[in-house]
Short mmCIF file of C-alpha atoms in Angstrom, two decimals:
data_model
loop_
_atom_site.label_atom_id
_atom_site.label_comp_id
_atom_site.label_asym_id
_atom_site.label_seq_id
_atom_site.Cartn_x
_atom_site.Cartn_y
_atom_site.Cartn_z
CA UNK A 28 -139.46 64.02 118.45
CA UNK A 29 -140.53 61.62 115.81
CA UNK A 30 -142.45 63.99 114.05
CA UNK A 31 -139.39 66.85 114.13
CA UNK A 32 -137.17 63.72 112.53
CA UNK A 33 -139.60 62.97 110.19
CA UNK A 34 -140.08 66.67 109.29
CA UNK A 35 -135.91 66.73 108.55
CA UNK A 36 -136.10 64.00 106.50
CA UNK A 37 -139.24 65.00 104.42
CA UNK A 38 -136.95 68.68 103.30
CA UNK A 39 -133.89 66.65 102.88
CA UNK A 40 -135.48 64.65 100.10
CA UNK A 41 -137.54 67.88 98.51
CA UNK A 42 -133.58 69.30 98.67
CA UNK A 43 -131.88 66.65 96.83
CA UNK A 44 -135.12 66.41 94.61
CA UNK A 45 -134.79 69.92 93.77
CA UNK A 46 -130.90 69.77 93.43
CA UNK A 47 -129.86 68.96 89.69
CA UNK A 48 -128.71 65.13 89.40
CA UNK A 49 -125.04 64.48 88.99
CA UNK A 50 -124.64 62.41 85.57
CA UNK A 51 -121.81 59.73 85.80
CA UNK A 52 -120.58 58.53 82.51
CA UNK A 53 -119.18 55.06 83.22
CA UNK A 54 -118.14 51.59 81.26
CA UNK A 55 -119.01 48.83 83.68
CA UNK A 56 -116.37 46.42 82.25
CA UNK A 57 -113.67 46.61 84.70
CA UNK A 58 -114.21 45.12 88.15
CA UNK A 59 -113.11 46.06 90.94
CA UNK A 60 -114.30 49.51 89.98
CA UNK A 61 -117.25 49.70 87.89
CA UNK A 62 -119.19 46.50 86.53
CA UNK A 63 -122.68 44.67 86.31
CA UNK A 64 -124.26 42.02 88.74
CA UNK A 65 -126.51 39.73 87.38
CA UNK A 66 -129.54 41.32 87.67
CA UNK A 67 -127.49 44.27 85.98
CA UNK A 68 -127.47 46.74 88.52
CA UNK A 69 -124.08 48.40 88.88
CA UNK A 70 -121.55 47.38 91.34
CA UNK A 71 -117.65 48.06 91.99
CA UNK A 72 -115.74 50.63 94.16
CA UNK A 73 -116.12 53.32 91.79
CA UNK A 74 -120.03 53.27 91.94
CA UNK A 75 -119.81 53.10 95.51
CA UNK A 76 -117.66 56.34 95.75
CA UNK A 77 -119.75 58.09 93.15
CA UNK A 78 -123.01 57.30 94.84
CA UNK A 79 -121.04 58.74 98.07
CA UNK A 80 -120.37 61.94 96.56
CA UNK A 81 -124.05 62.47 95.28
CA UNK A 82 -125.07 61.59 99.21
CA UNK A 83 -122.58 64.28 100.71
CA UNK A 84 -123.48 66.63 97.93
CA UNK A 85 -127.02 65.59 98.41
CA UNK A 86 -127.94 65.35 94.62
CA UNK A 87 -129.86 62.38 93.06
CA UNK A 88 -126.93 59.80 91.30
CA UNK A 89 -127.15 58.82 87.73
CA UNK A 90 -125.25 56.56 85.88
CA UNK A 91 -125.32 56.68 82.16
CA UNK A 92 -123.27 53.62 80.56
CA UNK A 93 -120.89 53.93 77.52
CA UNK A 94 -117.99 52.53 75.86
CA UNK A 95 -114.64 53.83 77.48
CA UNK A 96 -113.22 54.33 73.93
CA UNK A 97 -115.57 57.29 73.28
CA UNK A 98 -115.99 58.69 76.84
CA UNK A 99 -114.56 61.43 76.65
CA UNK A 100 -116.43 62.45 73.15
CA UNK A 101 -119.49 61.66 75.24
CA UNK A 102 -118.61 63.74 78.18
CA UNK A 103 -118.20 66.57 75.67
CA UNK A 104 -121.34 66.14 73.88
CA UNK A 105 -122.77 67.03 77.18
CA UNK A 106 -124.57 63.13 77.30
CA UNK A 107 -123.14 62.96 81.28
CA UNK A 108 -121.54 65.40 83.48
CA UNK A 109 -118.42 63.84 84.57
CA UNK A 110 -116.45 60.53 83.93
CA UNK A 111 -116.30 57.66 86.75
CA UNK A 112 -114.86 54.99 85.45
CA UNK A 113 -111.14 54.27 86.32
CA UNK A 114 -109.97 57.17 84.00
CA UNK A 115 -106.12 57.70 84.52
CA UNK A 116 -105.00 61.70 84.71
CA UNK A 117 -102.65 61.82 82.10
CA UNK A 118 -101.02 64.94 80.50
CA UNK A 119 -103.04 64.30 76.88
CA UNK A 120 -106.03 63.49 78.96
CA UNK A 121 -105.71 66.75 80.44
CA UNK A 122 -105.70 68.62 77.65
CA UNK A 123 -109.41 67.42 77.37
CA UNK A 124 -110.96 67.65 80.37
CA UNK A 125 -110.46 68.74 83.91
CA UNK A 126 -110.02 66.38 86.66
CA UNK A 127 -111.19 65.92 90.35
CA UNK A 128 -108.05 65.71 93.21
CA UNK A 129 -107.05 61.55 92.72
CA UNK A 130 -109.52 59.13 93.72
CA UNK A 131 -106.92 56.67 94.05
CA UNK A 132 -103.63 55.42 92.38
CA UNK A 133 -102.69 51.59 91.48
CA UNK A 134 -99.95 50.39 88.92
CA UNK A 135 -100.37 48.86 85.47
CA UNK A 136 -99.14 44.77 85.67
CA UNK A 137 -98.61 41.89 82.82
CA UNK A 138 -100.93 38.91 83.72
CA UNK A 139 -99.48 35.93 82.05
CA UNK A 140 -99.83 32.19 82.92
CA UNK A 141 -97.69 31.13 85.97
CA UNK A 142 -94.20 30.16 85.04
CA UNK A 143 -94.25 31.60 81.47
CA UNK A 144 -90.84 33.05 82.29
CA UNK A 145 -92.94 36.34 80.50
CA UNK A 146 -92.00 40.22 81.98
CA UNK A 147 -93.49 43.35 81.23
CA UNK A 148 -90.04 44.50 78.98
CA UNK A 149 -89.48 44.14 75.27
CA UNK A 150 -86.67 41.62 75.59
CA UNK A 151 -89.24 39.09 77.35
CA UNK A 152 -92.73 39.60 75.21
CA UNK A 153 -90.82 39.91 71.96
CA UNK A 154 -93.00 37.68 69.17
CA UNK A 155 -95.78 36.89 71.85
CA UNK A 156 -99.17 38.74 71.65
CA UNK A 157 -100.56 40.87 74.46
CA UNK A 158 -104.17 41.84 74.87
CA UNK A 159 -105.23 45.64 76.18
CA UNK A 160 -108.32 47.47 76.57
CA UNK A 161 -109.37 50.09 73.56
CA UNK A 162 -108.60 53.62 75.35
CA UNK A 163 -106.52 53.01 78.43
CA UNK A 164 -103.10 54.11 79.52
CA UNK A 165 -102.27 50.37 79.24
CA UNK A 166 -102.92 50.55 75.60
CA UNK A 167 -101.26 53.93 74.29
CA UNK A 168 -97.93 52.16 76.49
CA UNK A 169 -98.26 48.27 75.12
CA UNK A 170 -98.29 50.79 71.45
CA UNK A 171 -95.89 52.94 71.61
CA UNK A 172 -93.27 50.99 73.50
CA UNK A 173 -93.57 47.86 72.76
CA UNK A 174 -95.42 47.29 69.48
CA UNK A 175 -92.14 48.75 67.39
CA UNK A 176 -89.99 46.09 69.32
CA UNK A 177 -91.76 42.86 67.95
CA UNK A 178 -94.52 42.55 69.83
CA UNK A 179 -98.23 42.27 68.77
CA UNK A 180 -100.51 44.67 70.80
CA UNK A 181 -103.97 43.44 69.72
CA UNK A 182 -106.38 46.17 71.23
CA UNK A 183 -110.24 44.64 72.98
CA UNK A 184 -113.31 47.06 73.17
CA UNK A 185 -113.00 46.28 76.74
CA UNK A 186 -110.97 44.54 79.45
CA UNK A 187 -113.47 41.81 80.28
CA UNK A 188 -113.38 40.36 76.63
CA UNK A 189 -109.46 39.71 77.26
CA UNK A 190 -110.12 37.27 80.08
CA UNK A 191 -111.25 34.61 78.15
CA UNK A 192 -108.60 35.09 74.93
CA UNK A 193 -106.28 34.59 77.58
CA UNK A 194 -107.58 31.91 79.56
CA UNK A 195 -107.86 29.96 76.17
CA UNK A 196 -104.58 30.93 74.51
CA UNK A 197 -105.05 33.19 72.45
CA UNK A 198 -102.94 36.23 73.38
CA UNK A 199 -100.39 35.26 75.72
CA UNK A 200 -100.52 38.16 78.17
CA UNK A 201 -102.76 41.45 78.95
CA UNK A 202 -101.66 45.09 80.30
CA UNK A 203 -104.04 46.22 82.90
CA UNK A 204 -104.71 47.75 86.45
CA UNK A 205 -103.11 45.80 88.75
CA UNK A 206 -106.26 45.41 91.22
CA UNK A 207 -108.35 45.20 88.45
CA UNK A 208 -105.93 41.93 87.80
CA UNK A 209 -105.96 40.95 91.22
CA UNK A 210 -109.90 41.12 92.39
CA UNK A 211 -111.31 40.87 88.42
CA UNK A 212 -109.37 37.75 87.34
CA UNK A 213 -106.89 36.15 89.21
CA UNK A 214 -109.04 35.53 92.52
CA UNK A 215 -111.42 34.05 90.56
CA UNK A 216 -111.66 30.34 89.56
CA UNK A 217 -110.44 30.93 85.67
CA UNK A 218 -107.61 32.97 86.84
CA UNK A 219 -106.29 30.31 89.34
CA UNK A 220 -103.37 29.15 87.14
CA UNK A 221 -102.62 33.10 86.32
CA UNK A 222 -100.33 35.59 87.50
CA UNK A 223 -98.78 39.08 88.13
CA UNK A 224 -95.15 38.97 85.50
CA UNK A 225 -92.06 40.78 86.58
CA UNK A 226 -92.37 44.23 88.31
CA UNK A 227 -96.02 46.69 88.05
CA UNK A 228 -95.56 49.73 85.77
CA UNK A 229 -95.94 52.94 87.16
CA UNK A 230 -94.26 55.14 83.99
CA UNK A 231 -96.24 58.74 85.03
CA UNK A 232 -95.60 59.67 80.98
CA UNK A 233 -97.80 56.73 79.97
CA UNK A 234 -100.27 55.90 83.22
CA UNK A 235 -100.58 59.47 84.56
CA UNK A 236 -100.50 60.30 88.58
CA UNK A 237 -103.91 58.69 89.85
CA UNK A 238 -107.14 58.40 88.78
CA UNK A 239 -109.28 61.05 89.19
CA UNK A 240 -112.71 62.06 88.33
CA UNK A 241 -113.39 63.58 84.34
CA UNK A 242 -115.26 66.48 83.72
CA UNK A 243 -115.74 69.52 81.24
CA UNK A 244 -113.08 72.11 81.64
CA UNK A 245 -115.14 74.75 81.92
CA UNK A 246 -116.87 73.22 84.60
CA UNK A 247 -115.48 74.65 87.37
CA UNK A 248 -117.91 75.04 90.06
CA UNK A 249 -118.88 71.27 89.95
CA UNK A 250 -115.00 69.95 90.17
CA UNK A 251 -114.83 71.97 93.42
CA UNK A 252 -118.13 70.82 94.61
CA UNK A 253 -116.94 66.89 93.93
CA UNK A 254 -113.06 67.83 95.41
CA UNK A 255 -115.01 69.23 99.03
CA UNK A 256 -117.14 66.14 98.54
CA UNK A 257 -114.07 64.09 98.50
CA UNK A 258 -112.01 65.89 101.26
CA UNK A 259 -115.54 65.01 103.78
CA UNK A 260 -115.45 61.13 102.47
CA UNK A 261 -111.77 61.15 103.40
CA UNK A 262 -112.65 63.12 106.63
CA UNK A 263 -115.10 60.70 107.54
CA UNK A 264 -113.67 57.57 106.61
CA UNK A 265 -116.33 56.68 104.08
CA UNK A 266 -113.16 56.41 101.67
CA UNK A 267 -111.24 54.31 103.82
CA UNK A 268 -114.15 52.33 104.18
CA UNK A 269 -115.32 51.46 100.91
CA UNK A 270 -111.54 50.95 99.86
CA UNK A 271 -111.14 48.21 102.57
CA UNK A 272 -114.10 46.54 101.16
CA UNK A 273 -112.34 46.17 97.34
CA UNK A 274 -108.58 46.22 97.64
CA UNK A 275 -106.17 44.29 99.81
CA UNK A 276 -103.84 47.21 99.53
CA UNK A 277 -103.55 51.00 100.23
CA UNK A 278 -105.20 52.25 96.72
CA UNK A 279 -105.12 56.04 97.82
CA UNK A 280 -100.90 56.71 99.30
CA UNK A 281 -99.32 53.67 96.53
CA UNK A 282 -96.74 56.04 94.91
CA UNK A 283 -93.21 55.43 93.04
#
């Protein structure tokens, strides 16, 4: 018996060997989803999921790191296969590349300091400065909506470097993910005196309808290998799972 186990295992690994790699192109700035550990290996819910697709597709997982600004360029230039990394489907987006069915779905909040009397409308931010990420959905909004009304939008190569301009003063509120808020900053012992402002965003012109997983339009064949990939994980409750594990909240069935 241990020797017919043994000889599964042994062609299971010369499969996925064999099998080309699935490339992930990711920016580990944005916990809960992607980000680095100490010793720099990469953690967060969307590593987890990606590394669970490779298993069920039973391909080797790689991770190639970039700057979200230029994904997308990168994707295209053929330096990964698809895009993992808390990418928003929106129309423009689409345009671009083709996504995966929605990973999951979570609103856009304001983070401000507790009792700022601050909201996430013109009226209420007008003359303060707010802090986004280069590239998001949470940036092309904060511009086009509320940079003509008086407000500063000062634009960060990443969400992580926000954190601390807000912590010390110097922008008075950021636009971002609402669990990336919640489990990335406001859990943590610099976020303490931090909150959630006024209603979460969930404009589907600006934020798109999920998250989903980036590739190159014409690759087909790989976005319906990753979508029957995803259909098992839900099947199997690997999804459910992992989600438990990061959120507090249903991430996958959280529409408006």
């Amino acid at each position: 018996m241990k020797k017919i186990v043994l000889t599964a295992l042994v062609l299971f690994a010369a499969s996925v060997s064999a099998a080309e790699p699935l490339r992930f192109g990711v920016d580990p700035t944005f916990p809960p989803f992607e980000s680095k550990a100490a010793d720099g290996t990469l953690r967060g819910f969307d590593i987890e999921m990606g590394n669970a697709i490779c298993h069920q597709m039973q391909v080797k997982c790689v991770w190639v790191q970039t700057g979200y600004d230029g994904i997308i360029p990168a994707l295209q230039a053929r330096k990964f296969d698809a895009i993992l990394s808390a990418m928003a489907m929106t129309d423009k987006r689409r345009q671009q590349v083709a996504f995966t069915d929605m990973l999951y779905n979570t609103p856009s909040a304001l983070v401000t300091k507790k009792n700022s009397g601050l909201a996430p409308d013109t009226a209420s931010l007008k003359g303060k400065t707010v802090g986004v990420a280069q590239g998001t959905t949470q940036e092309a909004y904060a511009k086009a909506v509320w940079a003509s009304a008086g407000i500063q939008v000062v634009s960060y190569p990443n969400q992580e470097e926000i954190w601390p301009d807000l912590a010390s003063g110097r922008v008075e509120a950021t636009l971002t993910s609402a669990a990336s808020a919640e489990t990335g900053f406001l859990k943590s012992p610099q976020g303490k005196d931090y909150q959630i402002s006024g209603e979460t965003l969930y404009n589907k012109e600006y934020f798109g309808e999920g998250v989903g997983i980036g590739l190159r339009k014409d690759d087909t064949k790989r976005v319906a290998e990753i979508n029957a990939a995803l259909a098992e994980l839900h099947k199997n409750g690997t999804y459910d799972k992992l989600a438990k594990k990061y959120f507090s909240f249903d991430v996958y069935h959280l529409q408006k």
